[in-house]
Amino acid sequence: MKHDTPHILLVNPWIHDFAAYDFWAKPLGLLTLASILRHHGFNITYLDCLDRFHPKASQADPYTRHGRGPYLKTKIPKPGGLEDIPRNFSRYGIKKKWFREDLLCIKKPDLVLVTSMMTYWYPGVQETIGVIKEIFPDVAIVLGGIYASLCHEHAQNYSGAHHVVKGSGEKHILKLASDYTGFSVKAKFNPDDLDTHPYPAFELQRKITYIPLLTSRGCPFACKYCASHFLNPKRMVRNPESVVQEIKYWHEKYKVKDFAFYDDALLVNAGKYAVPMLEGIIKSGLKVRFHTPNAVHIREISKQTARLMFQAGFKTVRLGLETTAFNIRNELDVKVTAAEFEKAVNSLKEAGFKKELIGAYLLTGLPGQEIKSIEDSIKTVRQNQVIPILAHYSPIPHTALWSRAVSSSRYDLESDPIFTNNAIFPCQDERFSWQTISHLNNLATG
Ligand code: B12
């Protein structure tokens, strides 16, 4: 039987939160699946509820430094259980009316794919799916992504999607699309070999102000606060030359200047991967900038890697330090020692990085964490002439720290992922006060 080429709609949902900003945040996974589907002959439409450049938006040009920028926002009521948080709560992204109008303008799809990111952003996913159902009541909606993987049962019960998929999508997407549309194709790539995957379809966006790059999947470490192992149990690495080709592609075809690495442990095994990649970038002579919002692996910052990073054009260097309580850090992870931190910072400075370009993430709000230990970490980082950046801890199901987080929280974390929002410091006990947070913020920025 011959079928017309099916039409698949892919949607990046709204964010509901106390704060959100496009800090180089794009749905890389969803756009990878869009690219695969397109390469296999499916018709694709992409709607981005977080589009900062929607034609109906009055903001003249929300383009800011290095490609980042603010989302449009609409104040909405706080979710149940968080009414007492003394901050506004908003839907980040385009107006609901515009999303409805955009859906009405497109051809009725045969299947809708929706992605999800943070566990505590699920109300935005629910609302997005609700609007899609209103417009296309008889079209199947499949949900995947990080919330769908980490809170699978919750997503099955409450997201409104007809089907919820766990884990990486590459292996299943063609089968899934064929099951729903009857259009079956033979895979032209190997899901287990990243070098055979097509580039994510960033060109589906209205504007490309930066490109996220992923040079590997998974992480060789098993930090107790992190879900990387659960999300990507298998470590896979790209050929450094193919990463350089991808950077050239986006720069030459779309004039992209800013690139953000999304790797969990960029620089791990640097001699084999990052070093040849950085050398390739330098040799290509491209005038582009690199950012590491997801942090780099401190132990691998040597004089050589620091020099190459500087020459290649790294402009935002974030170090995954997490704490300087080095004596207790083995409880958390085994990523770095005090001497390694100092060595990394010295190498970066010697290579030419100014203080303003280097930030060290410090986890704040861990179960049982004493304020004094955060204050000490901030001081140590500042003494090293590096900017301390407080990364508020979000407890994540399927991590080693989850059960401790559940028992130390003043919320019932297991009852609702809304309570895993890092903005509410869910693992601080009853003595928690907003003054403490502003005191720590002042110390960090002071
Ligand atoms: C890159 C990244 C970021 C980026 C932004 C990414 C974005 N798009 O918004 C930055 C650096 C800005 C960021 C920030 C933060 N992040 Co982050 N981040 C990641 C990271 C490392 C990778 C995500 C990614 O793009 N992966 C690559 C793509 C290819 O994978 P994917 O999106 O999962 O998609 C695949 C599958 O999920 C599936 N899929 C996806 N969509 C769909 C749809 C369908 C229909 C189907 C079938 C399949 C499918 O197929 C895709 C391809 O395989 C993850 C960890 C991880 N390894 O996943 C943490 C992670 C998501 N982040 C996390 C955290 C804690 C944070 C912060 C709170 C950190 C902090 N304390 O400051 C902030 C919060 C940001 C905010 N409030 O705005 C947590 C999640 C917390 C939670 N409760 O949900 C994670 C899991 C890391 C961890 N600690 O374990 N992050």
PDB file of N, CA and C and ligand atoms in Angstrom, residues 15 17 19-21 23-30 32-33 112-121 142-147 149-150 165 167-170 173 176 214 217-218 225-228 231-232 261-264 293-294 361 363 390-397 399 420 422, ligand 1:
ATOM      1  N   ILE A  15       7.797  26.960  29.258  1.00  0.00           N
ATOM      2  CA  ILE A  15       8.372  26.751  30.590  1.00  0.00           C
ATOM      3  C   ILE A  15       7.486  27.501  31.582  1.00  0.00           C
ATOM      4  N   ASP A  17       7.823  28.742  35.364  1.00  0.00           N
ATOM      5  CA  ASP A  17       8.851  28.784  36.415  1.00  0.00           C
ATOM      6  C   ASP A  17       8.871  30.167  37.079  1.00  0.00           C
ATOM      7  N   ALA A  19      11.690  31.795  37.218  1.00  0.00           N
ATOM      8  CA  ALA A  19      12.621  32.539  36.369  1.00  0.00           C
ATOM      9  C   ALA A  19      13.056  31.627  35.247  1.00  0.00           C
ATOM     10  N   ALA A  20      13.317  32.189  34.093  1.00  0.00           N
ATOM     11  CA  ALA A  20      13.887  31.402  32.982  1.00  0.00           C
ATOM     12  C   ALA A  20      14.484  32.396  31.993  1.00  0.00           C
ATOM     13  N   TYR A  21      15.524  31.997  31.347  1.00  0.00           N
ATOM     14  CA  TYR A  21      16.236  32.878  30.421  1.00  0.00           C
ATOM     15  C   TYR A  21      16.912  31.972  29.404  1.00  0.00           C
ATOM     16  N   PHE A  23      19.743  30.937  28.257  1.00  0.00           N
ATOM     17  CA  PHE A  23      21.199  30.890  28.481  1.00  0.00           C
ATOM     18  C   PHE A  23      21.774  29.799  27.585  1.00  0.00           C
ATOM     19  N   TRP A  24      21.676  29.969  26.302  1.00  0.00           N
ATOM     20  CA  TRP A  24      22.110  28.941  25.340  1.00  0.00           C
ATOM     21  C   TRP A  24      21.310  27.648  25.549  1.00  0.00           C
ATOM     22  N   ALA A  25      19.991  27.793  25.664  1.00  0.00           N
ATOM     23  CA  ALA A  25      19.154  26.612  25.915  1.00  0.00           C
ATOM     24  C   ALA A  25      18.254  26.318  24.713  1.00  0.00           C
ATOM     25  N   LYS A  26      18.572  25.286  24.001  1.00  0.00           N
ATOM     26  CA  LYS A  26      17.751  24.872  22.854  1.00  0.00           C
ATOM     27  C   LYS A  26      17.469  23.373  22.941  1.00  0.00           C
ATOM     28  N   PRO A  27      16.326  22.935  22.368  1.00  0.00           N
ATOM     29  CA  PRO A  27      15.961  21.508  22.447  1.00  0.00           C
ATOM     30  C   PRO A  27      16.754  20.669  21.439  1.00  0.00           C
ATOM     31  N   LEU A  28      18.017  20.484  21.764  1.00  0.00           N
ATOM     32  CA  LEU A  28      18.930  19.752  20.882  1.00  0.00           C
ATOM     33  C   LEU A  28      18.409  18.347  20.543  1.00  0.00           C
ATOM     34  N   GLY A  29      17.855  17.656  21.540  1.00  0.00           N
ATOM     35  CA  GLY A  29      17.372  16.291  21.308  1.00  0.00           C
ATOM     36  C   GLY A  29      16.216  16.280  20.313  1.00  0.00           C
ATOM     37  N   LEU A  30      15.241  17.159  20.516  1.00  0.00           N
ATOM     38  CA  LEU A  30      14.069  17.191  19.628  1.00  0.00           C
ATOM     39  C   LEU A  30      14.496  17.550  18.200  1.00  0.00           C
ATOM     40  N   THR A  32      17.338  16.999  16.867  1.00  0.00           N
ATOM     41  CA  THR A  32      18.068  15.870  16.283  1.00  0.00           C
ATOM     42  C   THR A  32      17.050  14.893  15.685  1.00  0.00           C
ATOM     43  N   LEU A  33      15.979  14.640  16.430  1.00  0.00           N
ATOM     44  CA  LEU A  33      14.948  13.725  15.920  1.00  0.00           C
ATOM     45  C   LEU A  33      14.266  14.319  14.679  1.00  0.00           C
ATOM     46  N   VAL A 112       2.207  14.114  16.489  1.00  0.00           N
ATOM     47  CA  VAL A 112       2.868  15.253  17.144  1.00  0.00           C
ATOM     48  C   VAL A 112       3.898  14.710  18.126  1.00  0.00           C
ATOM     49  N   LEU A 113       5.106  15.281  18.087  1.00  0.00           N
ATOM     50  CA  LEU A 113       6.156  14.905  19.042  1.00  0.00           C
ATOM     51  C   LEU A 113       6.449  16.114  19.916  1.00  0.00           C
ATOM     52  N   VAL A 114       6.405  15.905  21.220  1.00  0.00           N
ATOM     53  CA  VAL A 114       6.676  17.006  22.157  1.00  0.00           C
ATOM     54  C   VAL A 114       7.871  16.605  23.009  1.00  0.00           C
ATOM     55  N   THR A 115       8.762  17.552  23.289  1.00  0.00           N
ATOM     56  CA  THR A 115       9.904  17.246  24.150  1.00  0.00           C
ATOM     57  C   THR A 115       9.678  17.804  25.548  1.00  0.00           C
ATOM     58  N   SER A 116      10.578  17.477  26.463  1.00  0.00           N
ATOM     59  CA  SER A 116      10.496  18.026  27.821  1.00  0.00           C
ATOM     60  C   SER A 116      11.899  18.132  28.374  1.00  0.00           C
ATOM     61  N   MET A 117      12.104  19.134  29.240  1.00  0.00           N
ATOM     62  CA  MET A 117      13.440  19.308  29.852  1.00  0.00           C
ATOM     63  C   MET A 117      13.336  19.062  31.363  1.00  0.00           C
ATOM     64  N   MET A 118      13.447  20.111  32.146  1.00  0.00           N
ATOM     65  CA  MET A 118      13.504  19.957  33.602  1.00  0.00           C
ATOM     66  C   MET A 118      12.230  19.278  34.133  1.00  0.00           C
ATOM     67  N   THR A 119      12.420  18.429  35.132  1.00  0.00           N
ATOM     68  CA  THR A 119      11.274  17.721  35.722  1.00  0.00           C
ATOM     69  C   THR A 119      10.189  18.704  36.182  1.00  0.00           C
ATOM     70  N   TYR A 120      10.640  19.811  36.793  1.00  0.00           N
ATOM     71  CA  TYR A 120       9.686  20.745  37.409  1.00  0.00           C
ATOM     72  C   TYR A 120       9.042  21.691  36.388  1.00  0.00           C
ATOM     73  N   TRP A 121       9.393  21.516  35.107  1.00  0.00           N
ATOM     74  CA  TRP A 121       8.737  22.314  34.062  1.00  0.00           C
ATOM     75  C   TRP A 121       7.532  21.582  33.484  1.00  0.00           C
ATOM     76  N   VAL A 142       3.061  12.191  21.147  1.00  0.00           N
ATOM     77  CA  VAL A 142       4.074  11.399  21.855  1.00  0.00           C
ATOM     78  C   VAL A 142       5.003  12.360  22.586  1.00  0.00           C
ATOM     79  N   LEU A 143       5.242  12.055  23.849  1.00  0.00           N
ATOM     80  CA  LEU A 143       6.122  12.905  24.662  1.00  0.00           C
ATOM     81  C   LEU A 143       7.423  12.162  24.962  1.00  0.00           C
ATOM     82  N   GLY A 144       8.542  12.869  24.833  1.00  0.00           N
ATOM     83  CA  GLY A 144       9.838  12.295  25.227  1.00  0.00           C
ATOM     84  C   GLY A 144      10.656  13.365  25.924  1.00  0.00           C
ATOM     85  N   GLY A 145      11.937  13.069  26.193  1.00  0.00           N
ATOM     86  CA  GLY A 145      12.822  14.065  26.788  1.00  0.00           C
ATOM     87  C   GLY A 145      13.150  13.759  28.243  1.00  0.00           C
ATOM     88  N   ILE A 146      13.651  14.749  28.935  1.00  0.00           N
ATOM     89  CA  ILE A 146      14.238  14.516  30.251  1.00  0.00           C
ATOM     90  C   ILE A 146      13.180  14.288  31.339  1.00  0.00           C
ATOM     91  N   TYR A 147      12.160  15.157  31.390  1.00  0.00           N
ATOM     92  CA  TYR A 147      11.070  14.918  32.359  1.00  0.00           C
ATOM     93  C   TYR A 147      10.391  13.583  32.054  1.00  0.00           C
ATOM     94  N   SER A 149      11.633  10.989  30.830  1.00  0.00           N
ATOM     95  CA  SER A 149      12.491   9.858  31.208  1.00  0.00           C
ATOM     96  C   SER A 149      12.612   9.738  32.720  1.00  0.00           C
ATOM     97  N   LEU A 150      12.809  10.885  33.393  1.00  0.00           N
ATOM     98  CA  LEU A 150      13.060  10.843  34.841  1.00  0.00           C
ATOM     99  C   LEU A 150      11.782  10.612  35.645  1.00  0.00           C
ATOM    100  N   VAL A 165       7.720   8.320  25.996  1.00  0.00           N
ATOM    101  CA  VAL A 165       8.910   7.531  25.667  1.00  0.00           C
ATOM    102  C   VAL A 165      10.054   7.917  26.604  1.00  0.00           C
ATOM    103  N   GLY A 167      14.202   7.837  27.591  1.00  0.00           N
ATOM    104  CA  GLY A 167      15.569   7.692  27.066  1.00  0.00           C
ATOM    105  C   GLY A 167      15.792   8.260  25.681  1.00  0.00           C
ATOM    106  N   SER A 168      16.975   7.937  25.125  1.00  0.00           N
ATOM    107  CA  SER A 168      17.373   8.464  23.811  1.00  0.00           C
ATOM    108  C   SER A 168      16.343   8.092  22.762  1.00  0.00           C
ATOM    109  N   GLY A 169      16.126   9.024  21.846  1.00  0.00           N
ATOM    110  CA  GLY A 169      15.083   8.789  20.851  1.00  0.00           C
ATOM    111  C   GLY A 169      15.578   8.175  19.545  1.00  0.00           C
ATOM    112  N   GLU A 170      16.872   8.300  19.267  1.00  0.00           N
ATOM    113  CA  GLU A 170      17.377   7.921  17.932  1.00  0.00           C
ATOM    114  C   GLU A 170      17.036   6.486  17.557  1.00  0.00           C
ATOM    115  N   ILE A 173      12.923   6.281  16.959  1.00  0.00           N
ATOM    116  CA  ILE A 173      12.075   7.296  16.312  1.00  0.00           C
ATOM    117  C   ILE A 173      11.469   6.837  14.986  1.00  0.00           C
ATOM    118  N   LEU A 176       8.721   4.333  15.685  1.00  0.00           N
ATOM    119  CA  LEU A 176       7.587   5.039  16.284  1.00  0.00           C
ATOM    120  C   LEU A 176       6.801   5.807  15.216  1.00  0.00           C
ATOM    121  N   LEU A 214      27.179  18.952  20.748  1.00  0.00           N
ATOM    122  CA  LEU A 214      27.293  17.797  21.640  1.00  0.00           C
ATOM    123  C   LEU A 214      28.347  16.877  21.036  1.00  0.00           C
ATOM    124  N   ARG A 217      28.019  11.573  24.338  1.00  0.00           N
ATOM    125  CA  ARG A 217      26.832  11.267  25.158  1.00  0.00           C
ATOM    126  C   ARG A 217      27.317  10.546  26.396  1.00  0.00           C
ATOM    127  N   GLY A 218      26.625  10.759  27.500  1.00  0.00           N
ATOM    128  CA  GLY A 218      26.966  10.053  28.730  1.00  0.00           C
ATOM    129  C   GLY A 218      28.176  10.666  29.416  1.00  0.00           C
ATOM    130  N   TYR A 225      24.594  13.640  42.586  1.00  0.00           N
ATOM    131  CA  TYR A 225      23.503  14.585  42.367  1.00  0.00           C
ATOM    132  C   TYR A 225      23.036  14.601  40.908  1.00  0.00           C
ATOM    133  N   CYS A 226      23.685  13.821  40.035  1.00  0.00           N
ATOM    134  CA  CYS A 226      23.472  13.982  38.598  1.00  0.00           C
ATOM    135  C   CYS A 226      22.796  12.758  37.976  1.00  0.00           C
ATOM    136  N   ALA A 227      21.942  13.007  36.978  1.00  0.00           N
ATOM    137  CA  ALA A 227      21.176  11.913  36.362  1.00  0.00           C
ATOM    138  C   ALA A 227      21.760  11.465  35.025  1.00  0.00           C
ATOM    139  N   SER A 228      22.934  11.954  34.712  1.00  0.00           N
ATOM    140  CA  SER A 228      23.490  11.636  33.389  1.00  0.00           C
ATOM    141  C   SER A 228      23.529  10.127  33.124  1.00  0.00           C
ATOM    142  N   LEU A 231      20.166   8.847  32.258  1.00  0.00           N
ATOM    143  CA  LEU A 231      19.654   9.331  30.977  1.00  0.00           C
ATOM    144  C   LEU A 231      20.439   8.763  29.801  1.00  0.00           C
ATOM    145  N   ASN A 232      21.755   8.652  29.961  1.00  0.00           N
ATOM    146  CA  ASN A 232      22.611   8.153  28.882  1.00  0.00           C
ATOM    147  C   ASN A 232      23.581   7.122  29.437  1.00  0.00           C
ATOM    148  N   PHE A 261      28.820  24.296  24.168  1.00  0.00           N
ATOM    149  CA  PHE A 261      28.978  22.841  24.343  1.00  0.00           C
ATOM    150  C   PHE A 261      27.990  22.342  25.397  1.00  0.00           C
ATOM    151  N   TYR A 262      27.301  21.236  25.071  1.00  0.00           N
ATOM    152  CA  TYR A 262      26.331  20.642  25.990  1.00  0.00           C
ATOM    153  C   TYR A 262      26.867  19.378  26.660  1.00  0.00           C
ATOM    154  N   ASP A 263      28.091  19.000  26.402  1.00  0.00           N
ATOM    155  CA  ASP A 263      28.606  17.727  26.931  1.00  0.00           C
ATOM    156  C   ASP A 263      28.543  17.683  28.458  1.00  0.00           C
ATOM    157  N   ASP A 264      28.335  16.472  28.981  1.00  0.00           N
ATOM    158  CA  ASP A 264      28.338  16.286  30.431  1.00  0.00           C
ATOM    159  C   ASP A 264      29.742  16.406  30.995  1.00  0.00           C
ATOM    160  N   PRO A 293      28.356  26.473  29.081  1.00  0.00           N
ATOM    161  CA  PRO A 293      27.409  26.688  30.183  1.00  0.00           C
ATOM    162  C   PRO A 293      27.221  25.446  31.040  1.00  0.00           C
ATOM    163  N   ASN A 294      27.521  24.294  30.487  1.00  0.00           N
ATOM    164  CA  ASN A 294      27.317  23.053  31.232  1.00  0.00           C
ATOM    165  C   ASN A 294      28.596  22.606  31.941  1.00  0.00           C
ATOM    166  N   TYR A 361      31.084  26.765  39.161  1.00  0.00           N
ATOM    167  CA  TYR A 361      29.781  26.438  39.718  1.00  0.00           C
ATOM    168  C   TYR A 361      29.929  25.847  41.109  1.00  0.00           C
ATOM    169  N   LEU A 363      27.528  24.067  44.025  1.00  0.00           N
ATOM    170  CA  LEU A 363      26.196  23.558  44.336  1.00  0.00           C
ATOM    171  C   LEU A 363      25.714  24.132  45.664  1.00  0.00           C
ATOM    172  N   LEU A 390      26.574  30.380  41.928  1.00  0.00           N
ATOM    173  CA  LEU A 390      25.799  29.453  42.749  1.00  0.00           C
ATOM    174  C   LEU A 390      24.824  28.676  41.870  1.00  0.00           C
ATOM    175  N   ALA A 391      24.998  27.365  41.851  1.00  0.00           N
ATOM    176  CA  ALA A 391      24.085  26.504  41.087  1.00  0.00           C
ATOM    177  C   ALA A 391      23.146  25.876  42.100  1.00  0.00           C
ATOM    178  N   HIS A 392      21.905  26.315  42.063  1.00  0.00           N
ATOM    179  CA  HIS A 392      20.940  25.843  43.061  1.00  0.00           C
ATOM    180  C   HIS A 392      20.589  24.393  42.784  1.00  0.00           C
ATOM    181  N   TYR A 393      20.680  23.585  43.796  1.00  0.00           N
ATOM    182  CA  TYR A 393      20.512  22.137  43.639  1.00  0.00           C
ATOM    183  C   TYR A 393      19.053  21.770  43.360  1.00  0.00           C
ATOM    184  N   SER A 394      18.885  20.958  42.301  1.00  0.00           N
ATOM    185  CA  SER A 394      17.564  20.384  42.017  1.00  0.00           C
ATOM    186  C   SER A 394      17.651  18.884  42.270  1.00  0.00           C
ATOM    187  N   PRO A 395      16.877  18.365  43.234  1.00  0.00           N
ATOM    188  CA  PRO A 395      16.913  16.919  43.481  1.00  0.00           C
ATOM    189  C   PRO A 395      16.310  16.168  42.303  1.00  0.00           C
ATOM    190  N   ILE A 396      16.980  15.092  41.887  1.00  0.00           N
ATOM    191  CA  ILE A 396      16.548  14.398  40.666  1.00  0.00           C
ATOM    192  C   ILE A 396      16.311  12.912  40.953  1.00  0.00           C
ATOM    193  N   PRO A 397      15.116  12.425  40.560  1.00  0.00           N
ATOM    194  CA  PRO A 397      14.845  10.991  40.741  1.00  0.00           C
ATOM    195  C   PRO A 397      15.888  10.161  39.986  1.00  0.00           C
ATOM    196  N   THR A 399      18.805   9.385  40.965  1.00  0.00           N
ATOM    197  CA  THR A 399      20.194   9.706  41.315  1.00  0.00           C
ATOM    198  C   THR A 399      20.450   9.138  42.711  1.00  0.00           C
ATOM    199  N   THR A 420      10.724  19.774  42.880  1.00  0.00           N
ATOM    200  CA  THR A 420      12.164  19.618  42.600  1.00  0.00           C
ATOM    201  C   THR A 420      12.737  20.897  41.985  1.00  0.00           C
ATOM    202  N   ASN A 422      14.644  24.050  41.585  1.00  0.00           N
ATOM    203  CA  ASN A 422      15.819  24.509  42.345  1.00  0.00           C
ATOM    204  C   ASN A 422      15.615  25.903  42.941  1.00  0.00           C
TER     205      ASN A 422
HETATM  206  C1  B12 B   1      22.635  20.940  28.157  1.00  0.00           C
HETATM  207  C2  B12 B   1      22.012  20.941  29.540  1.00  0.00           C
HETATM  208  C3  B12 B   1      21.634  22.179  30.060  1.00  0.00           C
HETATM  209  C4  B12 B   1      21.701  23.492  29.268  1.00  0.00           C
HETATM  210  C5  B12 B   1      20.339  23.886  28.670  1.00  0.00           C
HETATM  211  C6  B12 B   1      19.647  22.786  27.939  1.00  0.00           C
HETATM  212  C7  B12 B   1      18.254  23.184  27.454  1.00  0.00           C
HETATM  213  N1  B12 B   1      17.877  22.713  26.319  1.00  0.00           N
HETATM  214  O1  B12 B   1      17.522  23.904  28.096  1.00  0.00           O
HETATM  215  C8  B12 B   1      22.064  24.477  30.419  1.00  0.00           C
HETATM  216  C9  B12 B   1      23.560  24.452  30.592  1.00  0.00           C
HETATM  217  C10 B12 B   1      21.614  25.921  30.226  1.00  0.00           C
HETATM  218  C11 B12 B   1      21.394  23.757  31.587  1.00  0.00           C
HETATM  219  C12 B12 B   1      20.992  24.383  32.725  1.00  0.00           C
HETATM  220  C13 B12 B   1      20.477  23.723  33.833  1.00  0.00           C
HETATM  221  N2  B12 B   1      20.385  22.386  34.000  1.00  0.00           N
HETATM  222 CO1  B12 B   1      20.768  21.112  32.599  1.00  0.00          CO
HETATM  223  N3  B12 B   1      21.345  19.744  31.462  1.00  0.00           N
HETATM  224  C14 B12 B   1      21.823  19.750  30.272  1.00  0.00           C
HETATM  225  C15 B12 B   1      22.248  18.305  29.883  1.00  0.00           C
HETATM  226  C16 B12 B   1      23.739  18.177  30.179  1.00  0.00           C
HETATM  227  C17 B12 B   1      22.029  17.844  28.471  1.00  0.00           C
HETATM  228  C18 B12 B   1      20.635  18.034  27.864  1.00  0.00           C
HETATM  229  C19 B12 B   1      20.726  17.763  26.401  1.00  0.00           C
HETATM  230  O2  B12 B   1      20.559  18.636  25.579  1.00  0.00           O
HETATM  231  N4  B12 B   1      21.052  16.525  26.042  1.00  0.00           N
HETATM  232  C20 B12 B   1      21.300  16.114  24.671  1.00  0.00           C
HETATM  233  C21 B12 B   1      20.031  15.733  23.946  1.00  0.00           C
HETATM  234  C22 B12 B   1      20.409  15.050  22.635  1.00  0.00           C
HETATM  235  O3  B12 B   1      19.318  14.842  24.750  1.00  0.00           O
HETATM  236  P1  B12 B   1      17.796  15.046  25.224  1.00  0.00           P
HETATM  237  O4  B12 B   1      17.386  16.463  25.241  1.00  0.00           O
HETATM  238  O5  B12 B   1      17.601  14.256  26.441  1.00  0.00           O
HETATM  239  O6  B12 B   1      16.983  14.350  24.028  1.00  0.00           O
HETATM  240  C23 B12 B   1      17.054  12.962  23.782  1.00  0.00           C
HETATM  241  C24 B12 B   1      16.006  12.135  24.559  1.00  0.00           C
HETATM  242  O7  B12 B   1      15.569  12.747  25.744  1.00  0.00           O
HETATM  243  C25 B12 B   1      14.918  11.908  23.581  1.00  0.00           C
HETATM  244  N5  B12 B   1      13.877  12.918  23.374  1.00  0.00           N
HETATM  245  C26 B12 B   1      13.875  14.223  23.614  1.00  0.00           C
HETATM  246  N6  B12 B   1      12.724  14.779  23.242  1.00  0.00           N
HETATM  247  C27 B12 B   1      11.957  13.808  22.739  1.00  0.00           C
HETATM  248  C28 B12 B   1      10.676  13.823  22.218  1.00  0.00           C
HETATM  249  C29 B12 B   1      10.118  12.618  21.767  1.00  0.00           C
HETATM  250  C30 B12 B   1       8.735  12.622  21.240  1.00  0.00           C
HETATM  251  C31 B12 B   1      10.866  11.401  21.837  1.00  0.00           C
HETATM  252  C32 B12 B   1      10.283  10.126  21.350  1.00  0.00           C
HETATM  253  C33 B12 B   1      12.151  11.393  22.376  1.00  0.00           C
HETATM  254  C34 B12 B   1      12.682  12.595  22.810  1.00  0.00           C
HETATM  255  O8  B12 B   1      15.630  11.787  22.360  1.00  0.00           O
HETATM  256  C35 B12 B   1      16.676  12.762  22.336  1.00  0.00           C
HETATM  257  C36 B12 B   1      17.813  12.251  21.488  1.00  0.00           C
HETATM  258  O9  B12 B   1      18.359  11.084  22.054  1.00  0.00           O
HETATM  259  C37 B12 B   1      21.400  17.469  30.908  1.00  0.00           C
HETATM  260  C38 B12 B   1      22.026  16.151  31.339  1.00  0.00           C
HETATM  261  C39 B12 B   1      21.857  15.087  30.291  1.00  0.00           C
HETATM  262  N7  B12 B   1      22.897  14.331  30.053  1.00  0.00           N
HETATM  263  O10 B12 B   1      20.808  14.949  29.686  1.00  0.00           O
HETATM  264  C40 B12 B   1      21.302  18.440  32.082  1.00  0.00           C
HETATM  265  C41 B12 B   1      20.061  18.409  32.988  1.00  0.00           C
HETATM  266  C42 B12 B   1      18.811  18.326  32.134  1.00  0.00           C
HETATM  267  N8  B12 B   1      20.108  19.706  33.641  1.00  0.00           N
HETATM  268  C43 B12 B   1      19.798  19.677  34.894  1.00  0.00           C
HETATM  269  C44 B12 B   1      19.914  20.783  35.777  1.00  0.00           C
HETATM  270  C45 B12 B   1      19.838  20.488  37.255  1.00  0.00           C
HETATM  271  C46 B12 B   1      20.117  22.075  35.293  1.00  0.00           C
HETATM  272  C47 B12 B   1      20.134  23.355  36.139  1.00  0.00           C
HETATM  273  C48 B12 B   1      19.021  23.462  37.136  1.00  0.00           C
HETATM  274  C49 B12 B   1      21.516  23.463  36.776  1.00  0.00           C
HETATM  275  C50 B12 B   1      21.640  24.487  37.857  1.00  0.00           C
HETATM  276  N9  B12 B   1      21.528  24.043  39.081  1.00  0.00           N
HETATM  277  O11 B12 B   1      21.808  25.631  37.598  1.00  0.00           O
HETATM  278  C51 B12 B   1      20.036  24.468  35.069  1.00  0.00           C
HETATM  279  C52 B12 B   1      18.587  24.971  34.948  1.00  0.00           C
HETATM  280  C53 B12 B   1      18.312  25.745  33.722  1.00  0.00           C
HETATM  281  C54 B12 B   1      17.163  26.657  33.797  1.00  0.00           C
HETATM  282  N10 B12 B   1      16.434  26.814  34.869  1.00  0.00           N
HETATM  283  O12 B12 B   1      16.934  27.280  32.802  1.00  0.00           O
HETATM  284  C55 B12 B   1      19.379  18.286  35.314  1.00  0.00           C
HETATM  285  C56 B12 B   1      17.869  18.057  35.351  1.00  0.00           C
HETATM  286  C57 B12 B   1      17.193  18.618  36.569  1.00  0.00           C
HETATM  287  C58 B12 B   1      15.748  18.312  36.613  1.00  0.00           C
HETATM  288  N11 B12 B   1      15.215  18.406  37.815  1.00  0.00           N
HETATM  289  O13 B12 B   1      15.103  18.007  35.643  1.00  0.00           O
HETATM  290  C59 B12 B   1      20.095  17.412  34.213  1.00  0.00           C
HETATM  291  C60 B12 B   1      19.420  16.083  33.934  1.00  0.00           C
HETATM  292  C61 B12 B   1      21.553  17.217  34.691  1.00  0.00           C
HETATM  293  C62 B12 B   1      21.667  16.553  36.049  1.00  0.00           C
HETATM  294  N12 B12 B   1      22.125  17.281  37.043  1.00  0.00           N
HETATM  295  O14 B12 B   1      21.360  15.403  36.220  1.00  0.00           O
HETATM  296  N13 B12 B   1      21.290  22.424  31.343  1.00  0.00           N
END
